[in-house]
Amino acid sequence: MSTETQTSGDGAVGGAAETLTVTDNRTGRTYELPITDGTVRGIDLRSIKIDDDDFGLMSYDPAFMNTASCRSAITFIDGDKGILEYRGYPIEQLAEQSTYLEVAYLLVNGELPTQPQLDEWTHQITIHTFVHENVKSFMQGFRHDAHPMGMLLGSVGALSTFYPDANEISDPDNRLAQTIRLIAKMPTLAAFAFRHGNGQPYVYPDNDLAYSGNFLNMMYKMTELKYQPDPRLERALDILFILHADHEQNCSTSAVRGVGSSRVDPYSAIAAGVGALYGPLHGGANEAVLRMLRRIGTTDNVPGFIEGVKAGDERLMGFGHRVYKNYDPRARIIKSAADDVFEVTGKSALLDIATELEKIALEDDYFVSRKLYPNVDFYSGLIYEAMGLPVSMFPVMFAIGRTSGWIAQWLEMVGDKEQKIARPRQIYTGGRELDYVPIDRR
Ligand code: CMC
């Protein structure tokens, strides 16, 4: 809560160190706003008024460039230093030593599991991988060339109709049940969408396999009685899921929180996250990277392409990040996972173009001065391509990994007493008090 002071606002107000003193030059009044955790509360600005009828000062922050929307103990990012931690654990250690399901447990529960906890968590997720047969039927109703991300968006939202009790979000046991279902069923929906595009029969989960191995099974099993995933591909996929698991208040997570703040069931909230992730500036970026590499065609065309980017004709997809202004730590890990995958699948012809683009861009003043470095999506697309995935599946892969982060953020929001329904303000710029004109007189 801000307080109005009688001083002139020369900085020596109140004696408290953790405050901000502001003078409203419209009125000459000075206010002292508390600073907590490096922030001032937007609502404190409201007491700054010209007169009693004034609504009070607001902050204007399109795209939330400098606004914290919540307190969160899930993911820490230091964009300048290139640090990413889940619940305090560095991403490098998790990618090297953990598994996706253990990371999902960590994100959701706040601490690494003991062996019995991990066993139970893994068991619960494994026995919830099947979807209702009717889900299969309505997925079959999509057009043959439906984008798999659109299918995922529709089908994850539709899960709310299969679990109508999921709207009882104040019940912790209920929340846990939906958490497990969401993490368990996302790969099944994703694989069904993939098989649909190929005109192939959907493959049921194999609960003898681990999370990523089962996903490969549902994607690629043909006539063999038992699908045996290549352990190197299985591990690379697990690493990709770990790297994509959470990234604090990004566009899709903000969508999940924003929609979830209406107290809707988590399937509907996560469907909003999938929708946000579909966009080319977010989860669609790896798809855009591959399309870009294909368009460039050969390494000879790289310098010309870079000139086009510098002229503002287009963007170098897979470069730049709202938060990382040094490097994206996930990009480094992914590059080494890519080498492991290429060992199995053979090198992608596009890798040379990507390497050349990266080399030129990292030396070019346009990119250096704007602190544009490869992000997580610059290489993930090449891995997926090598695994035989069409580009339309790339954001779907991102969504599988991000589900644990979305649900962890949703759980945190539901339990946060400070949160209310998300409802930003606006600066109205339209007309006022116009008289309605009948249509024949316009
Ligand atoms: N290629 C060329 N120029 C760029 C790029 C790029 N990829 N990214 C930013 N710039 C330029 C931009 O034109 C601007 O230049 P100027 O100052 O001369 O106007 C400057 O760099 C700052 O850019 P911005 O658009 O203000 O930065 P932002 O923080 O709003 O955008 C971004 C972040 C990720 C949307 C953007 O860098 C971008 O569009 N990158 C390509 C898409 C991409 O790879 N997205 C995946 C992000 S990582 C996965 C995820 O977490 O979603």
Coordinates of C-alpha atoms and ligand atoms in Angstrom, one line a residue, residues 65 247 250 280-283 285 309 314-322 325 328 330 366-367 370 372 375-377 398 402, ligand 1:
M65 CA 7.9 -6.7 -20.8
H247 CA 10.5 -21.9 -18.8
N250 CA 6.5 -17.6 -21.2
P280 CA 5.5 -19.4 -34.9
L281 CA 7.1 -17.1 -32.4
H282 CA 6.8 -19.6 -29.6
G283 CA 6.6 -23.4 -30.0
A285 CA 9.7 -21.8 -34.1
V309 CA 17.5 -10.8 -42.4
E314 CA 12.7 -11.8 -42.5
R315 CA 13.9 -13.2 -39.2
L316 CA 16.5 -15.8 -38.5
M317 CA 14.3 -18.3 -36.9
G318 CA 15.8 -20.2 -33.9
F319 CA 17.7 -17.1 -33.0
G320 CA 17.0 -14.6 -30.2
H321 CA 15.0 -14.9 -27.0
R322 CA 13.0 -12.5 -24.9
K325 CA 20.6 -12.2 -24.0
D328 CA 20.3 -20.2 -24.3
R330 CA 19.3 -25.5 -23.6
Y366 CA 23.8 -7.2 -36.5
F367 CA 23.3 -10.3 -34.3
R370 CA 21.3 -7.3 -30.6
L372 CA 20.8 -12.7 -30.7
N375 CA 17.8 -20.7 -28.9
V376 CA 16.5 -24.2 -27.9
D377 CA 14.7 -24.5 -31.2
F398 CA 7.4 -29.3 -27.4
R402 CA 6.0 -28.6 -21.5
Ligands
CMC1 N1 16.2 -12.5 -36.5 C1 16.6 -11.3 -36.9 N2 16.4 -10.2 -36.0 C2 15.9 -10.4 -34.8 C3 15.5 -11.7 -34.4 C4 15.7 -12.8 -35.3 N3 15.4 -14.1 -35.0 N4 15.1 -11.7 -33.2 C5 15.1 -10.4 -32.8 N5 15.6 -9.6 -33.8 C6 15.9 -8.2 -33.8 C7 14.6 -7.4 -33.9 O1 14.3 -7.1 -35.3 C8 15.0 -6.2 -33.1 O2 15.8 -5.4 -33.9 P1 15.7 -3.8 -33.9 O3 16.1 -3.4 -32.5 O4 16.6 -3.3 -34.9 O5 14.3 -3.5 -34.1 C9 15.8 -6.7 -32.0 O6 16.4 -7.9 -32.5 C10 15.1 -7.0 -30.7 O7 14.0 -7.9 -31.1 P2 12.6 -8.0 -30.4 O8 11.6 -8.5 -31.5 O9 12.3 -6.7 -29.7 O10 12.9 -9.2 -29.3 P3 11.8 -9.9 -28.5 O11 12.4 -10.2 -27.2 O12 10.5 -9.2 -28.6 O13 11.6 -11.3 -29.4 C11 11.7 -13.5 -30.1 C12 12.1 -12.5 -29.0 C13 12.1 -14.9 -29.6 C14 10.2 -13.5 -30.4 C15 12.5 -13.1 -31.4 O14 13.9 -13.1 -31.1 C16 12.2 -14.0 -32.6 O15 11.2 -13.7 -33.3 N6 13.0 -15.0 -32.8 C17 12.7 -15.9 -33.9 C18 11.7 -16.9 -33.4 C19 12.2 -17.9 -32.5 O16 13.3 -18.5 -32.7 N7 11.4 -18.2 -31.4 C20 11.7 -19.2 -30.4 C21 12.0 -18.7 -29.1 S1 12.7 -19.9 -28.0 C22 11.4 -21.0 -27.7 C23 10.4 -20.5 -26.8 O17 10.8 -20.4 -25.6 O18 9.3 -20.2 -27.2

